[in-house]
């Protein structure tokens, strides 16, 4: 198969799945249905976006039944390919994705189809946890020290967040449950977590051990390499739609829910109190709803800043460009962070089983390992994180190359060729604490227009120099017994635009890194605590308005932030309950 055929194949399967979803509604019994609400209706709380954080909030805020909550989601119910853990390949560029892309900055992502990045982001109940890669990471205590520093509030220290990590987790992995690592985890929470160990990973764990990275059972809070802990349990993706909405699928007293409804503006009174929202429904009707207590924005790291700016909260100069009257002048949309990952791909041993075993739909589709590495051996937190995925079948490799990372056909065909007859180790190291920042800005005042997104990857040159060091550190693996024995080779991606540099020299990597980077889709910090929000997630200079989602994080955690977004929403729900329910 080549890259063009891969595109046709995925499109065909996506259409078939769409047909199934529309004609059979196979999954609709899993989710709460819509509730009729009339124009002008009043609720205690309005939650904008029933995604990752929003699902946690509508559940927790309706637990007592004492307060009324309206959840408004722009997307639809998650389809079968969201519920089955192996099928995330079919969700990007579908009706379940906002289809946002980064701007072509002429520097990064030049080996991608459109010289930009496809910034997949969930548009359905459960939001991005309904299409993400299901990797459970918490970050390290040090990450939360950085939050405390930014917010100047001890409430965000790791120890003070830990009860909420535990509240939201239900560890179901037998080996970890039998180990000392058990105590780090939640055992009775909402989001099920398990590993899927594969024998084939052992040799790679040993190789990393040989270059000084310890093999551990569980990398929650530990440096070193391990098998991956997933938000998968009983063969089902543990999106927040499954973990927080499925249990209340028959409805709850005082919970109202709207789907396929876009919030277009937050409404304020003249004293800067948020009073409600304007929406456009799936039938195209414009309605308004009122909030007696608070409006909570949980629309994700691209759409939360967009909605704030459309509503008059943002950088004054930006808003004035569009004649939006400024209600609070704040650095909304700046401080965008993500982990850019660099592919370091090896051709490993010959494969003897030429017919690949098809992956189970109930599992993560690939064997893989996860590592947290520090160059300074006495430092307790990582400088870089790295995944190593093992491909035993070039077809899966080309599908992921084309559909998850959207590389151009030359790169995908090179990788495919490298995988013919050989096992592939696909490493994606990424900086744990990037210094570069990107931005989200308005394109226009039309709420249907995508925002202008600049990821800003490697705009801080210190990141580039550090990444070169991390790649060199990782590539020491070439000198291990395993790599020597099987005659492992680094796959040369034949970057013509870097051919003036000596292959594998520092200058070569300085050229290679920006061109080949991928986003890991971990966008955070566009309305961050410490600059746009206070420590209780209130928007500064405004009353009765909070932002509670990945945008609220002061800095991205090392590794994937999904678990931290859920923790943050759980903690925020308690802040709200304490204020209004007197708990
Ligand atoms: C492809 C991909 C892979 C990832 N892999 C991992 C991983 O393996 N592990 C991990 O920990 N993290 C992963 N992440 C990141 C993680 O999933 C996100 O950080 C997290 O889910 C973000 O949660 P959120 O609440 O901020 O936003 P979201 O979950 O995106 O929720 C926002 C919701 O608001 C809705 N919305 C937006 N605007 C409006 C509006 N105007 N009106 C009404 N509704 C609106 C959206 O439709 C969406 O449902 C991945 C993300 C992606 C996209
Ligand atoms: C729903 O919430 C309102 C407050 O908004 C409260 O007065 C009412 O009693 C609640 N209804 C139920 C059934 O608990
Ligand atoms: C994203 O793009 C695909 C086709 O490329 C389209 O089918 C889908 O409807 C788009 N999603 C949204 C939310 O518009
Ligand atoms: C290594 O880390 C330790 C502990 O954090 C620190 O004291 C030391 O200064 C670091 N060394 C270097 C060379 O950065
Ligand atoms: C492998 O070891 C040799 C000898 O120590 C060294 O020169 C070389 O740089 C190492 N290779 C890598 C990729 O680190």
XYZ file of C-alpha atoms and ligand atoms in Angstrom:
692
model
C 0.000 0.000 0.000
C 1.210 3.552 -0.585
C 0.182 6.789 1.106
C -2.497 7.681 -1.485
C -4.180 4.330 -1.105
C -4.074 4.704 2.700
C -6.095 7.912 2.412
C -8.705 6.258 0.199
C -8.952 3.280 2.548
C -9.543 5.380 5.658
C -12.049 7.642 3.917
C -14.016 4.576 2.792
C -14.115 3.081 6.276
C -15.058 6.467 7.763
C -18.011 6.688 5.370
C -19.135 3.175 6.237
C -18.926 4.002 9.959
C -20.830 7.239 9.418
C -23.545 5.273 7.617
C -23.773 2.912 10.571
C -23.927 5.768 13.067
C -26.657 7.599 11.204
C -28.845 4.611 10.336
C -28.462 2.459 13.429
C -27.505 4.878 16.266
C -25.699 1.906 17.816
C -24.295 3.861 20.732
C -27.121 6.291 21.500
C -28.396 4.257 24.490
C -25.065 4.938 26.225
C -25.533 8.678 26.635
C -28.054 11.007 28.265
C -30.510 12.352 25.718
C -31.261 15.976 25.008
C -33.754 17.795 27.185
C -36.150 20.352 25.763
C -35.293 23.865 26.926
C -37.147 26.977 25.973
C -35.597 30.209 24.789
C -34.767 32.482 27.720
C -34.776 29.675 30.322
C -32.776 30.245 33.520
C -30.429 27.768 35.234
C -28.136 28.041 38.214
C -25.083 27.032 36.157
C -24.451 26.931 32.434
C -21.551 24.746 31.318
C -20.257 25.578 27.834
C -18.803 22.430 26.208
C -19.639 18.968 27.553
C -16.182 17.656 26.706
C -13.503 16.364 29.059
C -13.856 18.897 31.863
C -17.488 19.745 31.032
C -18.679 16.143 31.511
C -17.037 16.015 34.948
C -18.715 19.302 35.888
C -22.270 18.525 34.723
C -22.078 15.265 36.665
C -20.643 16.667 39.901
C -22.784 19.815 39.954
C -26.021 17.808 39.614
C -25.138 15.170 42.225
C -27.274 16.802 44.883
C -30.128 17.817 42.567
C -30.312 21.093 44.454
C -29.050 23.257 41.623
C -30.071 23.304 38.006
C -27.407 22.903 35.326
C -27.551 23.340 31.573
C -24.740 21.633 29.607
C -24.345 22.862 26.033
C -22.284 20.810 23.578
C -21.501 21.757 19.978
C -20.925 18.140 18.941
C -22.935 14.918 18.849
C -22.877 11.590 20.715
C -19.613 9.624 20.489
C -19.866 6.913 17.808
C -18.785 3.261 17.974
C -15.270 4.066 16.740
C -14.876 6.246 19.836
C -16.085 3.570 22.249
C -13.825 0.835 20.795
C -10.271 1.652 21.915
C -8.447 0.582 18.730
C -10.388 2.724 16.277
C -9.124 6.240 17.054
C -7.499 6.274 13.637
C -10.912 6.868 12.106
C -11.830 9.938 14.153
C -9.529 12.743 12.914
C -10.989 14.779 9.997
C -14.507 13.538 10.619
C -17.647 15.190 11.971
C -16.259 14.399 15.442
C -13.205 16.651 14.905
C -13.148 20.465 14.820
C -10.696 20.122 11.885
C -8.535 23.013 13.086
C -5.069 23.440 11.599
C -2.051 25.525 12.539
C -0.830 28.330 10.307
C 2.050 27.532 7.973
C 4.886 29.428 9.703
C 7.431 28.555 7.001
C 9.645 26.942 9.649
C 7.887 24.015 11.324
C 5.961 21.066 9.896
C 7.386 21.531 6.406
C 7.314 17.761 5.835
C 3.563 17.643 6.383
C 0.892 17.400 3.693
C -0.051 21.085 3.864
C 3.093 22.364 5.623
C 1.031 22.819 8.755
C -0.291 20.659 11.572
C -3.702 19.058 11.741
C -4.799 19.922 15.254
C -7.319 17.203 15.968
C -9.725 18.134 18.743
C -12.885 16.320 19.853
C -16.330 17.664 18.935
C -18.709 15.338 20.768
C -19.739 14.441 24.318
C -16.545 13.682 26.237
C -14.649 16.073 23.937
C -11.066 15.112 23.235
C -11.125 12.124 25.620
C -13.580 10.607 23.135
C -10.868 10.513 20.441
C -7.536 10.829 22.224
C -4.792 8.210 22.393
C -5.888 6.881 25.781
C -2.562 7.317 27.540
C -2.846 7.902 31.270
C -0.131 10.230 32.624
C -0.275 12.489 35.617
C 2.824 14.531 35.228
C 5.329 14.808 38.057
C 5.042 16.649 41.394
C 7.515 19.199 39.968
C 4.934 20.186 37.291
C 2.581 21.307 40.026
C 5.361 23.211 41.831
C 5.436 25.281 38.649
C 1.671 25.816 38.942
C 2.044 26.942 42.556
C 4.749 29.369 41.465
C 2.547 30.818 38.680
C -0.615 31.012 40.770
C 1.017 31.776 44.124
C -1.364 29.394 45.803
C -0.434 26.156 47.556
C -3.816 24.666 46.698
C -2.376 23.580 43.330
C 0.591 21.663 44.738
C 0.784 17.999 43.759
C -0.144 16.895 47.253
C -3.245 19.048 47.138
C -4.186 17.772 43.659
C -3.527 14.112 44.453
C -6.900 13.456 46.160
C -8.610 14.501 42.901
C -6.356 12.340 40.728
C -7.355 9.483 42.992
C -11.033 10.400 43.050
C -11.145 10.208 39.255
C -9.187 6.959 38.753
C -10.188 3.326 39.021
C -6.998 1.319 38.586
C -7.829 -2.139 37.262
C -4.347 -3.354 36.340
C -3.680 -6.556 38.240
C 0.107 -6.335 38.350
C 0.124 -2.748 39.621
C -2.648 -3.554 42.097
C -0.364 -6.243 43.561
C 2.618 -3.869 43.783
C 3.695 -0.952 45.982
C 2.710 1.413 43.163
C -0.914 0.685 44.021
C -0.909 3.378 46.719
C -0.269 6.105 44.137
C -3.518 5.321 42.365
C -7.232 5.704 42.837
C -8.965 2.349 43.090
C -12.621 3.326 43.304
C -12.957 6.323 40.993
C -14.561 6.878 37.634
C -11.920 6.490 34.894
C -10.720 2.878 34.523
C -6.987 2.396 33.866
C -5.100 -0.733 32.731
C -1.868 -1.696 30.942
C -1.724 -4.077 28.005
C 1.645 -5.784 28.413
C 3.264 -7.378 25.352
C 6.316 -9.687 25.475
C 7.812 -7.890 22.498
C 8.464 -4.752 24.584
C 10.871 -6.539 26.962
C 13.873 -6.343 24.671
C 13.351 -2.594 24.240
C 12.943 -2.007 27.962
C 16.236 -3.902 28.428
C 17.932 -1.768 25.785
C 16.906 1.443 27.539
C 18.067 -0.071 30.810
C 21.467 -0.668 29.190
C 21.810 3.076 28.505
C 20.888 3.964 32.068
C 17.104 4.224 32.073
C 15.616 1.945 34.648
C 12.748 -0.409 33.775
C 9.867 0.124 36.186
C 6.415 -1.415 36.471
C 4.709 1.966 36.557
C 6.043 5.395 35.563
C 3.358 7.307 37.519
C 5.757 9.555 39.487
C 8.848 7.499 38.442
C 11.588 8.206 35.939
C 12.555 5.344 33.623
C 10.687 3.210 31.106
C 7.570 1.085 31.507
C 4.668 -0.354 29.583
C 1.951 2.250 29.035
C -0.982 2.747 31.397
C -4.135 3.370 29.360
C -7.535 4.896 30.008
C -9.024 1.645 28.753
C -10.991 -0.811 30.891
C -13.042 -3.876 29.959
C -12.305 -3.245 26.308
C -13.901 0.219 26.398
C -12.355 3.687 25.993
C -12.672 5.537 29.295
C -13.656 8.901 27.883
C -15.329 11.277 30.296
C -18.499 10.539 28.288
C -18.238 6.913 29.481
C -16.940 7.743 32.966
C -19.149 10.700 33.861
C -22.164 10.724 31.481
C -22.920 7.020 30.978
C -23.683 6.614 34.725
C -26.318 9.387 34.440
C -27.633 8.348 31.001
C -31.225 8.140 32.302
C -30.951 11.794 33.283
C -30.701 13.570 36.574
C -32.988 15.903 38.381
C -32.195 19.416 37.294
C -29.762 18.471 34.507
C -30.559 19.824 31.048
C -28.443 18.969 28.050
C -28.235 20.390 24.536
C -26.227 18.801 21.712
C -25.208 20.199 18.310
C -25.622 23.653 19.827
C -22.885 26.243 19.446
C -22.395 28.874 22.133
C -21.585 32.079 20.276
C -21.305 34.656 23.054
C -21.315 35.183 26.796
C -23.801 37.838 27.924
C -22.803 40.393 30.607
C -24.706 43.030 32.532
C -23.230 46.505 32.937
C -21.472 45.512 36.169
C -19.408 42.849 34.377
C -21.428 39.969 35.762
C -21.779 37.051 33.351
C -25.537 36.558 33.048
C -25.989 33.954 30.347
C -25.086 32.842 26.828
C -26.280 33.137 23.237
C -26.381 29.959 21.173
C -27.241 28.705 17.701
C -29.046 25.353 17.667
C -28.743 22.562 15.100
C -31.861 23.946 13.392
C -30.069 27.281 13.105
C -32.195 29.030 15.727
C -30.602 31.749 17.866
C -31.550 31.407 21.536
C -30.339 32.793 24.849
C -30.183 31.167 28.251
C -29.614 32.774 31.616
C -27.403 31.731 34.498
C -28.477 32.647 38.025
C -25.100 31.797 39.549
C -22.298 31.225 37.018
C -21.317 30.596 33.431
C -18.539 28.016 33.178
C -16.510 27.810 29.970
C -15.084 24.329 29.259
C -14.743 24.556 25.484
C -11.084 23.428 25.289
C -7.790 25.229 24.674
C -8.789 26.594 21.241
C -12.488 27.306 21.682
C -12.456 28.715 25.222
C -10.148 31.631 24.307
C -12.104 32.094 21.065
C -15.419 32.404 22.945
C -13.902 34.749 25.529
C -12.519 37.017 22.820
C -15.812 37.010 20.878
C -17.436 38.093 24.151
C -15.059 41.001 24.832
C -12.452 39.364 27.072
C -8.975 39.371 25.588
C -6.034 41.531 24.523
C -7.352 45.034 23.871
C -5.441 45.544 20.576
C -6.758 42.249 19.192
C -10.375 42.942 20.104
C -10.261 46.478 18.765
C -9.170 45.127 15.364
C -12.625 43.575 15.171
C -14.559 46.394 16.847
C -15.360 44.190 19.818
C -15.895 46.309 22.921
C -13.459 45.355 25.643
C -14.934 44.114 28.905
C -11.670 42.861 30.399
C -8.239 43.375 28.841
C -6.426 40.080 29.483
C -3.778 37.984 27.667
C -6.359 35.435 26.482
C -5.020 33.092 23.788
C -1.339 33.646 24.447
C 0.728 31.129 26.427
C -0.418 28.203 24.200
C 1.629 25.083 24.967
C 1.835 21.542 23.623
C 4.449 18.819 23.384
C 6.084 18.773 19.956
C 7.508 15.315 19.315
C 10.300 14.367 16.941
C 10.258 11.020 15.101
C 13.383 8.888 15.589
C 12.636 5.684 13.731
C 14.672 2.469 13.665
C 14.580 -0.546 11.353
C 15.004 -3.490 13.652
C 15.161 -7.234 13.128
C 13.703 -9.161 10.218
C 10.101 -10.192 10.663
C 9.381 -13.805 10.000
C 5.616 -13.735 10.344
C 4.735 -11.866 7.240
C 0.994 -11.920 7.733
C 0.266 -9.514 10.563
C -2.231 -10.468 13.236
C -5.056 -7.931 13.049
C -5.252 -5.842 16.216
C -8.172 -6.417 18.576
C -10.751 -3.600 18.457
C -10.909 -3.747 22.258
C -7.263 -2.800 22.830
C -4.776 -0.085 22.022
C -3.652 -0.995 18.480
C 0.135 -1.194 19.052
C 2.658 -2.474 21.576
C 4.552 0.434 23.086
C 6.653 1.748 25.929
C 6.792 5.086 27.696
C 9.845 6.717 29.257
C 10.641 9.750 31.372
C 14.270 10.764 31.105
C 16.506 13.255 32.863
C 20.012 13.993 31.581
C 21.059 14.943 35.108
C 20.858 11.722 37.053
C 20.178 13.431 40.371
C 17.166 15.362 39.085
C 13.857 13.880 40.219
C 11.781 14.926 37.216
C 12.085 14.401 33.460
C 13.704 16.623 30.840
C 11.984 14.693 28.111
C 9.323 12.073 27.704
C 9.510 9.493 24.958
C 7.168 6.896 23.540
C 8.461 3.911 21.589
C 5.837 2.199 19.437
C 6.551 -1.124 17.789
C 5.203 -1.765 14.310
C 5.224 -5.244 12.927
C 3.180 -4.360 9.945
C 3.957 -1.528 7.514
C 0.241 -1.001 6.800
C -0.499 0.247 10.321
C 2.626 2.406 10.063
C 1.447 4.101 6.887
C -2.062 4.624 8.280
C -0.718 6.339 11.398
C 1.797 8.302 9.327
C -0.920 9.626 7.037
C -3.858 9.893 9.406
C -2.553 10.692 12.832
C 0.479 12.771 11.878
C -0.501 13.938 8.363
C 3.047 13.688 6.973
C 3.455 14.108 3.236
C 3.437 11.057 0.982
C 7.248 11.018 0.567
C 7.784 10.568 4.300
C 5.011 7.986 4.661
C 6.238 5.984 1.693
C 9.823 6.065 3.066
C 8.574 4.755 6.404
C 6.474 2.117 4.699
C 9.457 0.903 2.720
C 11.581 0.791 5.871
C 8.938 -1.408 7.467
C 8.878 -4.004 4.710
C 10.046 -7.250 6.231
C 11.490 -5.500 9.293
C 10.192 -4.576 12.708
C 10.043 -0.810 13.303
C 10.674 1.055 16.560
C 9.045 4.482 16.258
C 10.305 6.795 19.020
C 8.691 10.156 19.648
C 10.687 12.088 22.244
C 9.228 15.403 23.406
C 10.329 18.174 25.777
C 8.727 17.892 29.211
C 8.824 21.630 29.952
C 8.899 23.536 26.676
C 9.806 27.237 26.819
C 8.202 28.100 23.462
C 4.717 29.559 23.416
C 2.072 29.734 20.702
C -1.141 31.691 20.359
C -4.836 31.511 19.495
C -6.341 34.606 17.846
C -9.629 35.498 16.232
C -9.868 35.193 12.462
C -13.109 37.163 12.347
C -16.173 37.864 14.476
C -18.045 34.942 12.881
C -18.378 32.266 15.597
C -18.255 29.591 12.871
C -14.790 30.628 11.694
C -11.825 28.635 13.011
C -9.394 30.682 15.105
C -5.864 31.514 13.904
C -3.558 29.084 15.672
C 0.210 29.467 15.794
C 1.770 26.635 17.766
C 5.064 28.506 18.172
C 7.024 25.252 18.456
C 10.769 25.870 18.827
C 10.276 29.623 18.637
C 12.449 29.651 21.777
C 15.873 28.514 20.585
C 16.688 26.991 23.950
C 14.070 24.338 23.169
C 15.865 23.559 19.912
C 19.272 23.199 21.576
C 17.770 21.030 24.317
C 15.956 18.842 21.824
C 19.239 18.166 20.002
C 20.699 16.980 23.317
C 17.672 14.781 23.994
C 17.851 13.170 20.553
C 21.552 12.445 21.057
C 20.770 11.001 24.454
C 18.061 8.751 23.014
C 20.180 7.618 20.075
C 22.742 6.149 22.466
C 20.428 3.168 22.195
C 22.215 2.339 18.908
C 25.179 1.052 20.923
C 23.149 -1.490 22.919
C 23.475 -5.253 22.587
C 20.045 -5.530 20.968
C 20.618 -2.840 18.357
C 24.051 -4.238 17.441
C 22.748 -7.802 17.300
C 19.884 -7.079 14.905
C 21.814 -4.537 12.834
C 19.357 -1.773 13.667
C 19.449 1.258 11.367
C 18.112 4.769 11.871
C 15.568 5.405 9.104
C 16.808 8.292 6.950
C 13.786 10.402 6.003
C 15.799 11.871 3.070
C 15.067 15.487 3.888
C 16.292 17.285 0.829
C 16.052 20.643 2.537
C 18.548 19.466 5.192
C 20.962 17.853 2.737
C 23.470 20.710 3.034
C 24.289 19.549 6.577
C 26.425 16.570 7.444
C 24.019 13.701 8.154
C 23.455 13.399 11.907
C 25.528 16.465 12.796
C 24.098 18.954 15.312
C 23.219 21.288 12.442
C 21.426 18.450 10.702
C 19.228 17.913 13.765
C 18.608 21.670 14.099
C 17.205 21.441 10.574
C 15.421 18.105 11.046
C 13.607 18.935 14.304
C 11.321 21.765 13.155
C 10.656 20.132 9.775
C 9.566 16.746 11.106
C 7.923 17.638 14.400
C 4.418 16.481 15.161
C 1.955 17.907 17.646
C 0.915 15.380 20.255
C -2.453 17.249 20.326
C -1.927 18.337 23.937
C -2.941 21.979 23.725
C -3.058 23.842 27.039
C -2.759 27.141 28.896
C -4.540 29.648 26.617
C -6.553 31.153 29.527
C -4.158 30.298 32.277
C -4.409 30.682 36.008
C -2.034 33.395 37.091
C -2.623 35.590 34.039
C -6.250 35.260 32.873
C -7.741 33.395 35.836
C -7.289 33.544 39.581
C -6.479 30.462 41.653
C -10.180 29.551 41.776
C -10.439 29.738 37.986
C -12.457 32.987 37.948
C -11.833 35.243 34.949
C -10.037 38.348 36.245
C -12.017 41.570 36.203
C -15.335 39.725 35.633
C -17.852 38.214 38.042
C -19.610 34.856 37.782
C -17.431 33.511 34.959
C -14.859 30.717 35.147
C -12.797 28.778 32.635
C -12.320 25.153 33.647
C -10.448 22.977 31.126
C -6.983 22.470 29.606
C -6.800 26.222 28.944
C -6.673 26.915 32.686
C -3.320 25.194 33.282
C -0.485 27.676 33.909
C 2.000 25.299 32.265
C 1.668 21.985 30.470
C 2.426 18.936 32.599
C 5.223 16.589 31.533
C 3.546 13.955 29.430
C -0.072 13.950 28.322
C -2.394 16.254 30.272
C -5.752 14.434 29.949
C -5.705 13.027 33.498
C -4.735 16.454 34.845
C -7.675 18.118 33.054
C -10.020 15.649 34.760
C -8.305 16.267 38.108
C -8.627 20.025 37.588
C -12.358 19.734 36.832
C -12.928 17.509 39.873
C -11.115 20.030 42.060
C -13.037 22.926 40.503
C -16.343 21.121 41.156
C -15.416 21.029 44.849
C -14.508 24.731 44.807
C -17.992 25.465 43.376
C -19.769 23.110 45.765
C -18.038 24.715 48.698
C -19.099 28.169 47.574
C -22.713 27.403 46.695
C -23.600 24.230 48.544
C -21.703 25.137 51.687
C -19.875 21.785 51.732
C -5.849 13.261 19.039
C -5.583 13.529 20.502
C -4.840 12.615 21.233
C -4.583 12.842 22.582
N -3.977 11.871 23.308
C -3.917 11.996 24.656
C -3.481 10.920 25.458
O -3.181 9.828 24.969
N -3.435 11.114 26.806
C -3.796 12.299 27.380
O -3.719 12.421 28.600
N -4.211 13.317 26.631
C -4.322 13.181 25.299
N -4.821 14.200 24.559
C -5.152 15.465 25.238
C -6.422 15.426 26.073
O -7.380 14.586 25.485
C -6.930 16.861 26.215
O -5.921 17.638 26.833
C -8.196 17.003 27.037
O -9.128 16.030 26.658
C -8.768 18.402 26.861
O -9.936 18.565 27.629
P -10.755 19.919 27.597
O -11.884 19.761 28.551
O -9.834 21.048 27.782
O -11.302 20.065 26.097
P -12.189 19.075 25.220
O -12.198 17.727 25.782
O -11.723 19.227 23.821
O -13.680 19.627 25.367
C -14.163 20.804 24.826
C -15.625 20.577 24.432
O -16.271 21.812 24.193
C -17.060 21.716 23.030
N -17.156 23.080 22.489
C -16.152 23.840 22.019
N -16.604 25.063 21.672
C -17.927 25.075 21.950
C -18.943 26.059 21.814
N -18.667 27.281 21.343
N -20.205 25.717 22.157
C -20.481 24.489 22.656
N -19.552 23.525 22.807
C -18.293 23.815 22.461
C -16.271 20.772 22.157
O -17.056 20.212 21.141
C -15.763 19.760 23.167
O -16.678 18.721 23.366
C -5.063 14.022 23.204
C -5.807 14.938 22.478
C -6.094 14.696 21.137
C -6.918 15.695 20.387
C -33.854 22.226 41.008
O -33.117 23.383 41.327
C -33.885 24.448 41.870
C -32.920 25.596 42.076
O -32.537 26.067 40.854
C -34.537 24.024 43.158
O -35.347 25.069 43.628
C -35.370 22.783 42.903
O -35.883 22.306 44.119
C -34.537 21.700 42.252
N -35.388 20.587 41.877
C -35.267 19.390 42.413
C -36.208 18.380 41.867
O -34.445 19.119 43.263
C -14.103 17.794 9.106
O -13.762 17.464 7.769
C -14.418 16.313 7.257
C -13.944 16.023 5.851
O -12.634 16.381 5.646
C -15.922 16.549 7.233
O -16.578 15.381 6.796
C -16.393 16.906 8.653
O -17.757 17.223 8.662
C -15.598 18.082 9.199
N -15.958 18.281 10.594
C -16.639 19.330 11.018
C -16.952 19.377 12.471
O -17.012 20.208 10.288
C 21.494 18.101 38.880
O 20.342 18.058 39.702
C 20.608 18.366 41.038
C 19.320 18.102 41.832
O 18.244 18.808 41.284
C 21.079 19.803 41.136
O 21.361 20.128 42.474
C 22.348 19.966 40.282
O 22.720 21.328 40.243
C 22.086 19.500 38.860
N 23.333 19.499 38.102
C 23.453 20.107 36.934
C 24.765 19.971 36.252
O 22.544 20.740 36.414
C 28.348 4.639 20.286
O 29.572 4.513 21.011
C 30.687 5.112 20.352
C 31.929 4.765 21.173
O 31.756 5.170 22.506
C 30.469 6.613 20.242
O 31.538 7.222 19.568
C 29.172 6.860 19.471
O 28.894 8.233 19.436
C 28.020 6.113 20.114
N 26.834 6.257 19.276
C 25.759 6.953 19.633
C 24.654 7.040 18.620
O 25.624 7.505 20.712
